Amino acid sequence: MVGAESVICRLAEDTDAGIDMVAETLPADVLEKMHAPTKPDVPLADPHKLPEADAFVFGFPTRFGMMCSQMKNFFDATGMLWQNGALHGKPVSLFTSTASQGGGQETTLMTAVTQLAHHGMIYVSAGYAAGGVMFGLQEAKGGSPWGAGTLAGPDGSRQPSEGELEAIRSQAKAFGPIAKKLAA
């Protein structure tokens, strides 16, 4: 989600939250041809440090109805954690972005849950925490009960609407207390 760093920071009230980014797997020349934006200056996520966290909110773009290959590559690097059960019982929530309204937000989050299930992680969906925002038809917007989402547009330049931001705030507000209870 474009601007996820600022959104997550605002959501992290009363938590010791960090923001990491998974490693880019595409070569620089390909990214340049795609006119991909410059990556934010945030630390790279280390899959081996996941056991240190109490809970997770993962966000990633959709590629053909599934999580992007960079995120899949990150999860693929957690085999030893899976083997040792190191992430079992940890709560997780998800959000995504797509280029268009029919871009596969629900299938992306639904198929991402398979990564979590194999680790025994506890998936906490957005449900209808955002209430009226989810039901409003005044504007095109992303998101579903599976998790918040935004429509980034075909070139990725569209910023999340206020309704989409409200949905992720509602999701985080619902997720936070559950994560704290499970971490206790």
PDB file of C-alpha atoms in Angstrom:
ATOM      1  CA  MET A   1       0.000   0.000   0.000  1.00  0.00           C
ATOM      2  CA  VAL A   2       1.512   3.280  -1.014  1.00  0.00           C
ATOM      3  CA  GLY A   3       2.438   5.241   2.079  1.00  0.00           C
ATOM      4  CA  ALA A   4       2.148   2.149   4.263  1.00  0.00           C
ATOM      5  CA  GLU A   5       4.976   3.376   6.447  1.00  0.00           C
ATOM      6  CA  SER A   6       3.040   6.407   7.651  1.00  0.00           C
ATOM      7  CA  VAL A   7      -0.207   4.477   8.000  1.00  0.00           C
ATOM      8  CA  ILE A   8       1.374   1.705  10.062  1.00  0.00           C
ATOM      9  CA  CYS A   9       3.248   4.192  12.247  1.00  0.00           C
ATOM     10  CA  ARG A  10      -0.033   5.934  13.056  1.00  0.00           C
ATOM     11  CA  LEU A  11      -1.643   2.573  13.806  1.00  0.00           C
ATOM     12  CA  ALA A  12       1.087   1.479  16.158  1.00  0.00           C
ATOM     13  CA  GLU A  13      -0.172   3.414  19.157  1.00  0.00           C
ATOM     14  CA  ASP A  14       0.840   1.759  22.427  1.00  0.00           C
ATOM     15  CA  THR A  15       3.002  -0.799  20.630  1.00  0.00           C
ATOM     16  CA  ASP A  16       6.649  -1.253  19.875  1.00  0.00           C
ATOM     17  CA  ALA A  17       6.107  -1.576  16.138  1.00  0.00           C
ATOM     18  CA  GLY A  18       8.708  -1.645  13.444  1.00  0.00           C
ATOM     19  CA  ILE A  19       8.454  -1.419   9.697  1.00  0.00           C
ATOM     20  CA  ASP A  20      10.599  -3.603   7.499  1.00  0.00           C
ATOM     21  CA  MET A  21      10.565  -4.232   3.770  1.00  0.00           C
ATOM     22  CA  VAL A  22      11.190  -7.558   2.066  1.00  0.00           C
ATOM     23  CA  ALA A  23      14.117  -7.730  -0.326  1.00  0.00           C
ATOM     24  CA  GLU A  24      13.607  -6.764  -3.947  1.00  0.00           C
ATOM     25  CA  THR A  25      14.149  -9.703  -6.279  1.00  0.00           C
ATOM     26  CA  LEU A  26      13.969  -7.896  -9.614  1.00  0.00           C
ATOM     27  CA  PRO A  27      17.157  -6.563 -11.208  1.00  0.00           C
ATOM     28  CA  ALA A  28      17.677  -2.785 -11.215  1.00  0.00           C
ATOM     29  CA  ASP A  29      17.403  -2.545 -15.015  1.00  0.00           C
ATOM     30  CA  VAL A  30      13.990  -4.241 -14.947  1.00  0.00           C
ATOM     31  CA  LEU A  31      12.778  -1.923 -12.172  1.00  0.00           C
ATOM     32  CA  GLU A  32      13.961   1.058 -14.198  1.00  0.00           C
ATOM     33  CA  LYS A  33      12.060  -0.113 -17.300  1.00  0.00           C
ATOM     34  CA  MET A  34       8.967  -0.555 -15.135  1.00  0.00           C
ATOM     35  CA  HIS A  35       9.358   3.007 -13.797  1.00  0.00           C
ATOM     36  CA  ALA A  36       9.194   1.501 -10.317  1.00  0.00           C
ATOM     37  CA  PRO A  37       9.357   4.086  -7.536  1.00  0.00           C
ATOM     38  CA  THR A  38      12.447   4.398  -5.375  1.00  0.00           C
ATOM     39  CA  LYS A  39      12.314   2.069  -2.393  1.00  0.00           C
ATOM     40  CA  PRO A  40      11.773   3.747   0.985  1.00  0.00           C
ATOM     41  CA  ASP A  41      14.656   3.952   3.408  1.00  0.00           C
ATOM     42  CA  VAL A  42      13.506   1.237   5.796  1.00  0.00           C
ATOM     43  CA  PRO A  43      15.361  -1.847   7.053  1.00  0.00           C
ATOM     44  CA  LEU A  44      15.155  -5.097   5.125  1.00  0.00           C
ATOM     45  CA  ALA A  45      13.069  -7.754   6.823  1.00  0.00           C
ATOM     46  CA  ASP A  46      15.003 -10.715   8.173  1.00  0.00           C
ATOM     47  CA  PRO A  47      12.823 -13.835   8.277  1.00  0.00           C
ATOM     48  CA  HIS A  48      14.973 -15.284  11.054  1.00  0.00           C
ATOM     49  CA  LYS A  49      14.022 -12.395  13.352  1.00  0.00           C
ATOM     50  CA  LEU A  50      10.292 -13.114  13.064  1.00  0.00           C
ATOM     51  CA  PRO A  51      10.187 -15.199  16.273  1.00  0.00           C
ATOM     52  CA  GLU A  52      11.195 -12.073  18.241  1.00  0.00           C
ATOM     53  CA  ALA A  53       7.905 -10.334  17.395  1.00  0.00           C
ATOM     54  CA  ASP A  54       4.608 -10.885  19.188  1.00  0.00           C
ATOM     55  CA  ALA A  55       2.399 -10.188  16.157  1.00  0.00           C
ATOM     56  CA  PHE A  56       2.544  -9.161  12.508  1.00  0.00           C
ATOM     57  CA  VAL A  57       0.710  -7.045   9.978  1.00  0.00           C
ATOM     58  CA  PHE A  58       1.934  -7.951   6.509  1.00  0.00           C
ATOM     59  CA  GLY A  59       1.133  -5.806   3.506  1.00  0.00           C
ATOM     60  CA  PHE A  60       2.050  -6.546  -0.087  1.00  0.00           C
ATOM     61  CA  PRO A  61       0.913  -5.844  -3.628  1.00  0.00           C
ATOM     62  CA  THR A  62      -1.057  -8.292  -5.723  1.00  0.00           C
ATOM     63  CA  ARG A  63       0.388  -9.945  -8.791  1.00  0.00           C
ATOM     64  CA  PHE A  64      -2.139 -11.879 -10.848  1.00  0.00           C
ATOM     65  CA  GLY A  65      -4.365 -12.631  -7.857  1.00  0.00           C
ATOM     66  CA  MET A  66      -1.565 -13.683  -5.516  1.00  0.00           C
ATOM     67  CA  MET A  67       1.042 -12.060  -3.268  1.00  0.00           C
ATOM     68  CA  CYS A  68       4.005 -10.587  -5.103  1.00  0.00           C
ATOM     69  CA  SER A  69       7.008 -12.846  -5.658  1.00  0.00           C
ATOM     70  CA  GLN A  70       9.147 -10.797  -3.279  1.00  0.00           C
ATOM     71  CA  MET A  71       6.803 -11.567  -0.373  1.00  0.00           C
ATOM     72  CA  LYS A  72       6.538 -15.222  -1.393  1.00  0.00           C
ATOM     73  CA  ASN A  73      10.338 -15.375  -1.503  1.00  0.00           C
ATOM     74  CA  PHE A  74      10.394 -13.985   2.055  1.00  0.00           C
ATOM     75  CA  PHE A  75       7.973 -16.649   3.290  1.00  0.00           C
ATOM     76  CA  ASP A  76       9.885 -19.333   1.400  1.00  0.00           C
ATOM     77  CA  ALA A  77      12.923 -18.411   3.515  1.00  0.00           C
ATOM     78  CA  THR A  78      11.068 -19.353   6.722  1.00  0.00           C
ATOM     79  CA  GLY A  79      11.435 -23.125   6.302  1.00  0.00           C
ATOM     80  CA  MET A  80      13.556 -23.583   9.417  1.00  0.00           C
ATOM     81  CA  LEU A  81      11.066 -21.511  11.439  1.00  0.00           C
ATOM     82  CA  TRP A  82       8.280 -23.749  10.132  1.00  0.00           C
ATOM     83  CA  GLN A  83      10.226 -26.894  10.989  1.00  0.00           C
ATOM     84  CA  ASN A  84      10.798 -25.656  14.545  1.00  0.00           C
ATOM     85  CA  GLY A  85       7.286 -24.249  15.054  1.00  0.00           C
ATOM     86  CA  ALA A  86       8.831 -20.877  15.876  1.00  0.00           C
ATOM     87  CA  LEU A  87       5.858 -18.842  14.617  1.00  0.00           C
ATOM     88  CA  HIS A  88       3.090 -21.082  15.938  1.00  0.00           C
ATOM     89  CA  GLY A  89       0.342 -19.142  17.703  1.00  0.00           C
ATOM     90  CA  LYS A  90       1.482 -15.681  16.587  1.00  0.00           C
ATOM     91  CA  PRO A  91      -1.356 -13.411  15.397  1.00  0.00           C
ATOM     92  CA  VAL A  92      -1.240 -11.927  11.901  1.00  0.00           C
ATOM     93  CA  SER A  93      -3.343  -9.513   9.885  1.00  0.00           C
ATOM     94  CA  LEU A  94      -2.939  -8.688   6.188  1.00  0.00           C
ATOM     95  CA  PHE A  95      -3.530  -5.862   3.719  1.00  0.00           C
ATOM     96  CA  THR A  96      -2.855  -5.498   0.010  1.00  0.00           C
ATOM     97  CA  SER A  97      -3.036  -3.314  -3.067  1.00  0.00           C
ATOM     98  CA  THR A  98      -4.034  -3.963  -6.651  1.00  0.00           C
ATOM     99  CA  ALA A  99      -3.901  -1.997  -9.869  1.00  0.00           C
ATOM    100  CA  SER A 100      -7.659  -2.227 -10.402  1.00  0.00           C
ATOM    101  CA  GLN A 101     -10.899  -2.993  -8.618  1.00  0.00           C
ATOM    102  CA  GLY A 102     -11.069  -6.489 -10.107  1.00  0.00           C
ATOM    103  CA  GLY A 103      -7.373  -7.074  -9.477  1.00  0.00           C
ATOM    104  CA  GLY A 104      -7.704  -9.937  -7.000  1.00  0.00           C
ATOM    105  CA  GLN A 105      -7.516  -8.438  -3.510  1.00  0.00           C
ATOM    106  CA  GLU A 106      -9.649 -11.156  -1.927  1.00  0.00           C
ATOM    107  CA  THR A 107      -7.854 -14.040  -3.646  1.00  0.00           C
ATOM    108  CA  THR A 108      -4.477 -12.519  -2.787  1.00  0.00           C
ATOM    109  CA  LEU A 109      -5.241 -12.390   0.922  1.00  0.00           C
ATOM    110  CA  MET A 110      -7.060 -15.725   0.886  1.00  0.00           C
ATOM    111  CA  THR A 111      -4.102 -17.509  -0.724  1.00  0.00           C
ATOM    112  CA  ALA A 112      -1.660 -15.699   1.585  1.00  0.00           C
ATOM    113  CA  VAL A 113      -3.384 -17.370   4.528  1.00  0.00           C
ATOM    114  CA  THR A 114      -1.869 -20.683   3.371  1.00  0.00           C
ATOM    115  CA  GLN A 115       1.576 -19.375   4.355  1.00  0.00           C
ATOM    116  CA  LEU A 116       0.237 -18.534   7.808  1.00  0.00           C
ATOM    117  CA  ALA A 117      -1.615 -21.823   8.267  1.00  0.00           C
ATOM    118  CA  HIS A 118       1.501 -23.888   7.627  1.00  0.00           C
ATOM    119  CA  HIS A 119       3.229 -21.969  10.399  1.00  0.00           C
ATOM    120  CA  GLY A 120       0.252 -22.334  12.755  1.00  0.00           C
ATOM    121  CA  MET A 121      -0.126 -18.569  12.913  1.00  0.00           C
ATOM    122  CA  ILE A 122      -3.461 -17.065  13.926  1.00  0.00           C
ATOM    123  CA  TYR A 123      -5.021 -15.076  11.093  1.00  0.00           C
ATOM    124  CA  VAL A 124      -7.115 -12.150  12.273  1.00  0.00           C
ATOM    125  CA  SER A 125      -9.187 -10.869   9.372  1.00  0.00           C
ATOM    126  CA  ALA A 126     -10.464  -7.336   9.013  1.00  0.00           C
ATOM    127  CA  GLY A 127     -14.022  -8.616   9.003  1.00  0.00           C
ATOM    128  CA  TYR A 128     -16.354  -5.690   8.726  1.00  0.00           C
ATOM    129  CA  ALA A 129     -14.536  -3.627  11.356  1.00  0.00           C
ATOM    130  CA  ALA A 130     -14.704  -0.637   9.013  1.00  0.00           C
ATOM    131  CA  GLY A 131     -18.489  -0.930   8.853  1.00  0.00           C
ATOM    132  CA  GLY A 132     -20.001   1.809   6.720  1.00  0.00           C
ATOM    133  CA  VAL A 133     -16.761   2.425   4.832  1.00  0.00           C
ATOM    134  CA  MET A 134     -16.929  -1.113   3.465  1.00  0.00           C
ATOM    135  CA  PHE A 135     -20.539  -0.767   2.381  1.00  0.00           C
ATOM    136  CA  GLY A 136     -20.291   2.671   0.770  1.00  0.00           C
ATOM    137  CA  LEU A 137     -20.511   2.689  -2.997  1.00  0.00           C
ATOM    138  CA  GLN A 138     -19.753   6.367  -3.566  1.00  0.00           C
ATOM    139  CA  GLU A 139     -16.196   5.703  -4.768  1.00  0.00           C
ATOM    140  CA  ALA A 140     -14.053   2.897  -6.084  1.00  0.00           C
ATOM    141  CA  LYS A 141     -12.000   1.464  -3.255  1.00  0.00           C
ATOM    142  CA  GLY A 142     -10.088  -1.587  -2.201  1.00  0.00           C
ATOM    143  CA  GLY A 143     -10.502  -3.841   0.785  1.00  0.00           C
ATOM    144  CA  SER A 144     -12.656  -6.740   1.893  1.00  0.00           C
ATOM    145  CA  PRO A 145     -13.334  -8.764   5.044  1.00  0.00           C
ATOM    146  CA  TRP A 146     -10.022 -10.530   4.315  1.00  0.00           C
ATOM    147  CA  GLY A 147      -8.091  -7.300   4.866  1.00  0.00           C
ATOM    148  CA  ALA A 148      -7.780  -3.666   3.962  1.00  0.00           C
ATOM    149  CA  GLY A 149      -6.707  -2.754   0.481  1.00  0.00           C
ATOM    150  CA  THR A 150      -6.150   0.080  -1.913  1.00  0.00           C
ATOM    151  CA  LEU A 151      -6.408   0.533  -5.636  1.00  0.00           C
ATOM    152  CA  ALA A 152      -2.978   1.712  -6.735  1.00  0.00           C
ATOM    153  CA  GLY A 153      -3.834   2.228 -10.399  1.00  0.00           C
ATOM    154  CA  PRO A 154      -2.041   0.634 -13.350  1.00  0.00           C
ATOM    155  CA  ASP A 155       1.144   2.623 -12.740  1.00  0.00           C
ATOM    156  CA  GLY A 156       0.983   2.476  -8.934  1.00  0.00           C
ATOM    157  CA  SER A 157       0.602   6.224  -8.528  1.00  0.00           C
ATOM    158  CA  ARG A 158      -2.855   6.385  -6.908  1.00  0.00           C
ATOM    159  CA  GLN A 159      -2.667   7.132  -3.189  1.00  0.00           C
ATOM    160  CA  PRO A 160      -5.072   5.439  -0.747  1.00  0.00           C
ATOM    161  CA  SER A 161      -8.391   7.236  -0.406  1.00  0.00           C
ATOM    162  CA  GLU A 162      -9.645   8.416   2.958  1.00  0.00           C
ATOM    163  CA  GLY A 163     -12.087   5.483   2.956  1.00  0.00           C
ATOM    164  CA  GLU A 164      -9.270   3.011   2.342  1.00  0.00           C
ATOM    165  CA  LEU A 165      -7.212   4.589   5.123  1.00  0.00           C
ATOM    166  CA  GLU A 166     -10.213   4.411   7.449  1.00  0.00           C
ATOM    167  CA  ALA A 167     -10.528   0.698   6.655  1.00  0.00           C
ATOM    168  CA  ILE A 168      -6.897  -0.018   7.612  1.00  0.00           C
ATOM    169  CA  ARG A 169      -7.278   2.079  10.765  1.00  0.00           C
ATOM    170  CA  SER A 170     -10.367   0.066  11.714  1.00  0.00           C
ATOM    171  CA  GLN A 171      -8.574  -3.186  10.965  1.00  0.00           C
ATOM    172  CA  ALA A 172      -5.613  -2.170  13.122  1.00  0.00           C
ATOM    173  CA  LYS A 173      -7.882  -0.983  15.921  1.00  0.00           C
ATOM    174  CA  ALA A 174      -9.579  -4.391  15.934  1.00  0.00           C
ATOM    175  CA  PHE A 175      -6.303  -6.333  15.553  1.00  0.00           C
ATOM    176  CA  GLY A 176      -4.304  -4.546  18.256  1.00  0.00           C
ATOM    177  CA  PRO A 177      -6.250  -5.745  21.316  1.00  0.00           C
ATOM    178  CA  ILE A 178      -6.392  -9.310  19.981  1.00  0.00           C
ATOM    179  CA  ALA A 179      -2.645  -9.332  19.350  1.00  0.00           C
ATOM    180  CA  LYS A 180      -1.965  -7.964  22.847  1.00  0.00           C
ATOM    181  CA  LYS A 181      -4.157 -10.618  24.486  1.00  0.00           C
ATOM    182  CA  LEU A 182      -2.481 -13.418  22.564  1.00  0.00           C
ATOM    183  CA  ALA A 183       0.998 -12.076  23.345  1.00  0.00           C
ATOM    184  CA  ALA A 184       0.309 -11.882  27.083  1.00  0.00           C
TER     185      ALA A 184
END
